[in-house]
Amino acid sequence: MAGMTKSVGKTDIVEVVASAKETKSMLKIWLDGRLVDKDEAKVSVFDHGLLYGDGCFEGIRVYSGRIFKFRSHLERLFRSAEKLRLKPAYTIDEIDRATRETVTVNELTDAYIRLVLTRGFGDLGLNPFNCPTSGTIIIADKIQLYPPEFYETGVAVVVADRPRIPIKCLDPSVKSLNYLNSILAKTEAIEAGVLEAIMLNTDGYVSECTGDNLFFIKDGVVYTPPTDSGILHGITRQFVIDDIAPACGLEVQEKMVRIDEVLAADEVFLTGTAAEIIGVTKIDETVISGGKVGPITRSFNEEFRRRVAADAPED
Ligand code: PMP
């Protein structure tokens, strides 16, 4: 192990230098009020986040040092917590400051942030109120991007057999730590050899994908399933509705649709923090947009990149 010396000699010096370097560059994690080395960032096996998926989280991007739509993400995190009746241990402003500190201390300018609120340490029973203090985790790390060709050529997706969990069972607008509904649908995508799976709600209407929202374009009109179709209220989705589409001279209409309407679309694209805006060129066996990324999707993508490249909005 680097830094552990068995004998004194030339090699020992190299090892010690390597160790100092490692320590310096060891990722720091913000855990319950303290910045700790990645190796020390551990949670209890009695944390209900682990035992029951009881908690909520956010995935956020940093573009050139600016935390994209940070306020919206923080507000969504606190909304999720409220719906779970989870009391965050820190205020929204404290988490804001701690997140910025975590990004700075790790010297990151283009990064991915994961904010996690867990129910906290409790007993083996389900009762969340037996967990006196919720846990707070802030991870900021380098971002792993999708291959650039995904944006050039578009991606294939499937329609999942598994429906989206209904709002009255576990509202998909809560970004909870229990992602099993998405994970099992994602398994269908992986087994089909594609990136994503479109999920229908239990009434058979299109909702969203396992980790992305869905848009489609027909005769120059942009549509997306409404929030009451049972979706995560995507920050990227809202940015497309509020900023990107209008900047391209278009308006987005929210519409409850069956999958047939999406299959007959001129263009389909997905939005998400990781994916940004990514064109869909095939759904199951149906080729979309002649198998190419359509012109409106391209213009939206260009507009998105332009806006995050310089002075990405943090509100
Ligand atoms: N839907 C689901 C189920 C998600 O997990 C995500 C985030 N990965 C999205 C949509 C997109 O949301 P956002 O734009 O806020 O990342």
XYZ file of C-alpha atoms and ligand atoms in Angstrom:
331
model
C 0.000 0.000 0.000
C 1.360 3.443 -0.866
C 2.821 5.230 2.123
C 3.516 2.034 4.056
C 7.258 1.427 4.205
C 8.755 -1.953 4.920
C 12.434 -0.979 4.697
C 14.478 2.162 4.428
C 15.854 2.736 0.940
C 15.365 4.540 -2.336
C 11.993 3.006 -3.035
C 10.672 4.172 0.322
C 11.068 7.821 -0.695
C 9.074 7.227 -3.854
C 6.348 5.571 -1.847
C 6.153 8.407 0.678
C 6.003 11.013 -2.095
C 3.239 9.020 -3.767
C 1.407 8.883 -0.487
C 1.616 12.635 0.083
C 0.295 13.203 -3.418
C -2.510 10.763 -2.872
C -3.484 12.436 0.389
C -3.496 15.834 -1.277
C -5.698 14.680 -4.110
C -7.934 12.412 -2.015
C -11.500 13.431 -2.741
C -13.173 15.173 0.167
C -16.765 14.309 1.004
C -19.004 16.537 3.083
C -20.602 14.247 5.631
C -22.885 15.522 8.382
C -21.092 18.826 8.792
C -17.496 17.752 8.193
C -15.279 17.398 5.151
C -13.708 13.956 5.323
C -11.508 11.901 3.025
C -13.416 9.673 0.620
C -12.056 6.592 2.433
C -13.456 7.864 5.710
C -16.877 8.793 4.336
C -19.019 6.004 5.751
C -22.602 5.699 6.954
C -24.031 3.340 9.550
C -25.517 -0.019 8.565
C -28.470 1.131 10.686
C -29.110 4.148 8.448
C -32.613 3.852 7.023
C -31.284 5.215 3.741
C -29.506 1.884 3.385
C -32.033 -0.337 5.148
C -35.130 0.996 3.371
C -34.087 3.431 0.650
C -35.554 6.038 2.967
C -34.233 9.410 1.906
C -33.904 11.619 -1.127
C -31.190 12.984 -3.389
C -30.183 15.288 -6.224
C -27.788 14.976 -9.158
C -26.374 18.334 -10.257
C -23.862 19.565 -12.846
C -21.111 22.114 -12.488
C -20.220 23.869 -15.736
C -17.073 26.040 -15.701
C -17.414 26.550 -11.959
C -21.118 27.456 -12.062
C -23.586 25.111 -10.377
C -26.310 24.713 -12.978
C -29.806 25.509 -11.655
C -28.531 24.992 -8.138
C -31.435 26.738 -6.397
C -33.979 24.672 -8.333
C -32.169 21.479 -7.324
C -32.002 22.548 -3.673
C -35.680 23.421 -3.685
C -36.552 20.072 -5.264
C -34.437 18.300 -2.627
C -36.291 20.069 0.159
C -39.655 19.373 -1.506
C -38.756 15.682 -1.714
C -37.743 15.696 1.953
C -40.997 17.369 2.937
C -43.085 14.808 1.058
C -41.165 12.059 2.883
C -41.647 13.916 6.183
C -37.877 13.925 6.519
C -36.464 16.858 8.445
C -33.141 17.991 6.936
C -30.436 18.540 9.541
C -29.280 21.710 7.731
C -31.049 24.644 6.146
C -31.164 25.160 2.413
C -28.567 27.959 2.718
C -26.259 25.803 4.810
C -26.404 23.046 2.212
C -25.821 25.643 -0.501
C -22.647 26.851 1.274
C -21.444 23.339 2.105
C -21.882 22.246 -1.508
C -19.860 25.189 -2.816
C -17.191 24.444 -0.241
C -17.049 20.799 -1.350
C -16.666 21.799 -5.009
C -13.945 24.324 -4.149
C -11.948 22.107 -1.827
C -11.832 19.409 -4.496
C -10.716 21.998 -7.086
C -13.494 21.070 -9.481
C -14.746 23.261 -12.315
C -16.687 20.769 -14.452
C -18.213 18.226 -12.170
C -21.138 16.213 -10.944
C -22.606 16.787 -7.481
C -24.629 14.258 -5.557
C -26.605 15.609 -2.592
C -28.118 12.937 -0.364
C -30.422 13.245 2.618
C -30.893 9.957 4.435
C -33.422 9.262 7.163
C -30.459 8.609 9.407
C -29.444 6.165 12.079
C -32.298 4.174 13.617
C -33.280 0.663 14.610
C -34.303 -2.248 12.410
C -37.968 -1.295 12.479
C -39.640 0.700 9.692
C -40.671 3.626 11.893
C -38.835 6.637 10.446
C -39.464 8.646 13.599
C -37.104 6.343 15.471
C -34.276 7.977 13.518
C -33.570 11.173 15.466
C -31.261 12.939 12.995
C -31.250 12.761 9.220
C -27.934 12.269 7.447
C -26.456 14.701 4.919
C -23.941 13.681 2.261
C -22.409 15.924 -0.395
C -20.233 14.326 -3.048
C -18.626 16.380 -5.811
C -16.562 14.483 -8.309
C -15.405 14.519 -11.909
C -18.177 14.009 -14.389
C -18.408 10.971 -16.651
C -19.930 12.151 -19.884
C -21.883 10.179 -22.449
C -19.867 9.476 -25.617
C -20.108 12.459 -28.033
C -21.448 10.203 -30.796
C -24.672 9.732 -28.798
C -25.439 13.386 -29.533
C -24.451 13.109 -33.178
C -26.226 9.895 -34.076
C -28.933 9.793 -31.411
C -29.815 6.833 -29.239
C -32.186 3.878 -29.390
C -34.637 3.240 -26.551
C -37.291 0.649 -25.753
C -40.711 0.868 -24.168
C -40.518 -0.857 -20.800
C -43.060 -3.510 -19.837
C -42.796 -2.304 -16.263
C -45.031 0.716 -15.581
C -43.963 3.807 -13.673
C -44.929 3.635 -10.041
C -48.273 5.484 -9.568
C -48.302 8.895 -7.911
C -50.512 7.672 -5.079
C -48.081 4.826 -4.252
C -44.787 6.720 -4.345
C -44.942 10.024 -6.191
C -42.211 10.006 -8.884
C -41.813 13.745 -8.257
C -40.046 12.690 -5.045
C -36.451 11.946 -5.990
C -36.234 9.262 -3.354
C -33.341 6.961 -2.573
C -35.542 4.078 -3.651
C -34.919 3.866 -7.389
C -35.925 0.234 -7.831
C -38.805 1.073 -10.172
C -36.358 2.824 -12.502
C -33.608 0.257 -11.995
C -35.851 -2.638 -13.006
C -37.061 -0.768 -16.103
C -33.445 0.183 -16.893
C -32.626 -3.525 -16.781
C -35.088 -3.984 -19.636
C -33.181 -1.336 -21.618
C -29.815 -2.909 -20.855
C -31.055 -6.362 -21.845
C -32.294 -4.879 -25.123
C -28.859 -3.302 -25.654
C -30.122 0.300 -25.540
C -29.581 3.345 -23.341
C -33.016 4.052 -21.938
C -36.531 2.739 -21.496
C -39.717 4.774 -21.849
C -42.098 4.061 -19.006
C -45.882 4.228 -19.223
C -48.009 4.967 -16.195
C -50.497 2.399 -14.928
C -53.228 4.048 -17.065
C -51.121 3.372 -20.160
C -50.032 6.975 -20.797
C -46.403 7.901 -21.463
C -44.671 9.276 -18.365
C -40.879 9.457 -18.621
C -37.766 7.323 -18.897
C -35.858 5.628 -16.083
C -33.561 8.623 -15.573
C -34.679 11.188 -18.163
C -37.757 13.150 -19.187
C -39.198 12.758 -22.655
C -40.172 15.284 -25.323
C -41.464 14.827 -28.862
C -42.151 17.074 -31.798
C -44.986 16.804 -34.286
C -45.631 19.296 -37.088
C -43.375 21.875 -35.457
C -45.027 21.654 -32.006
C -43.025 20.450 -29.005
C -44.821 18.241 -26.497
C -43.920 16.636 -23.180
C -46.013 14.537 -20.772
C -47.479 16.661 -17.949
C -46.431 16.325 -14.315
C -49.637 14.464 -13.483
C -48.587 11.643 -15.808
C -46.315 10.672 -12.887
C -42.825 12.001 -13.525
C -39.867 13.528 -11.808
C -40.192 17.266 -12.413
C -36.879 17.412 -14.251
C -34.782 20.525 -13.874
C -33.546 20.115 -17.458
C -37.151 19.570 -18.617
C -38.179 22.862 -16.988
C -35.179 24.649 -18.484
C -36.223 23.439 -21.935
C -39.811 24.621 -21.334
C -38.851 28.015 -19.852
C -35.699 28.959 -21.749
C -34.477 26.690 -24.515
C -37.672 26.240 -26.531
C -38.656 29.949 -26.346
C -35.109 30.950 -27.359
C -35.597 28.782 -30.444
C -38.979 30.424 -31.134
C -41.048 27.464 -29.904
C -43.417 26.746 -27.074
C -43.747 23.443 -25.235
C -47.197 21.953 -24.702
C -47.781 19.475 -21.914
C -49.935 16.635 -23.163
C -51.059 13.241 -21.898
C -50.241 10.845 -24.745
C -50.245 7.183 -25.653
C -47.049 5.647 -26.941
C -48.475 5.514 -30.522
C -48.356 9.304 -30.651
C -44.678 9.287 -29.694
C -43.931 6.574 -32.252
C -45.519 8.766 -34.944
C -43.525 11.873 -33.889
C -41.173 13.771 -36.207
C -38.534 13.985 -33.467
C -38.087 12.607 -29.972
C -35.525 13.677 -27.392
C -34.678 13.048 -23.754
C -33.564 15.533 -21.115
C -31.657 15.039 -17.894
C -28.788 16.356 -15.832
C -26.405 13.722 -17.216
C -27.875 13.404 -20.719
C -28.595 17.125 -21.181
C -30.567 16.953 -24.461
C -30.165 13.772 -26.425
C -31.997 12.742 -29.602
C -33.861 9.442 -29.901
C -33.681 7.781 -33.299
C -35.326 4.439 -32.571
C -38.041 3.240 -30.191
C -38.302 -0.548 -30.106
C -38.412 -1.342 -33.851
C -39.742 2.060 -34.952
C -37.230 4.396 -36.583
C -37.753 8.039 -35.577
C -36.827 11.038 -37.690
C -35.398 8.866 -40.453
C -32.859 7.460 -37.974
C -31.170 10.877 -37.573
C -31.200 13.493 -34.852
C -33.862 15.963 -36.008
C -33.281 19.687 -36.665
C -35.254 21.004 -33.687
C -33.480 18.626 -31.299
C -30.171 19.821 -32.744
C -31.035 23.471 -32.307
C -32.205 22.855 -28.724
C -28.967 21.034 -28.002
C -26.874 23.858 -29.442
C -28.819 26.428 -27.445
C -28.396 24.366 -24.280
C -24.645 24.049 -24.772
C -24.321 27.736 -25.532
C -26.096 28.633 -22.275
C -24.085 26.320 -20.037
C -20.750 27.120 -21.687
C -20.766 30.698 -20.461
C -22.364 31.827 -17.244
C -24.631 28.823 -16.637
C -27.713 29.959 -14.669
C -27.571 29.006 -10.980
C -31.130 30.006 -10.067
N -36.650 11.391 -14.572
C -35.992 10.625 -13.684
C -36.644 9.390 -13.180
C -34.709 10.986 -13.252
O -34.041 10.229 -12.373
C -34.119 12.164 -13.766
C -32.749 12.590 -13.295
N -31.757 11.699 -13.675
C -34.829 12.921 -14.703
C -36.111 12.517 -15.063
C -34.270 14.186 -15.262
O -34.273 15.165 -14.263
P -33.188 16.337 -14.204
O -33.292 17.081 -15.474
O -33.571 17.138 -13.023
O -31.858 15.665 -14.071
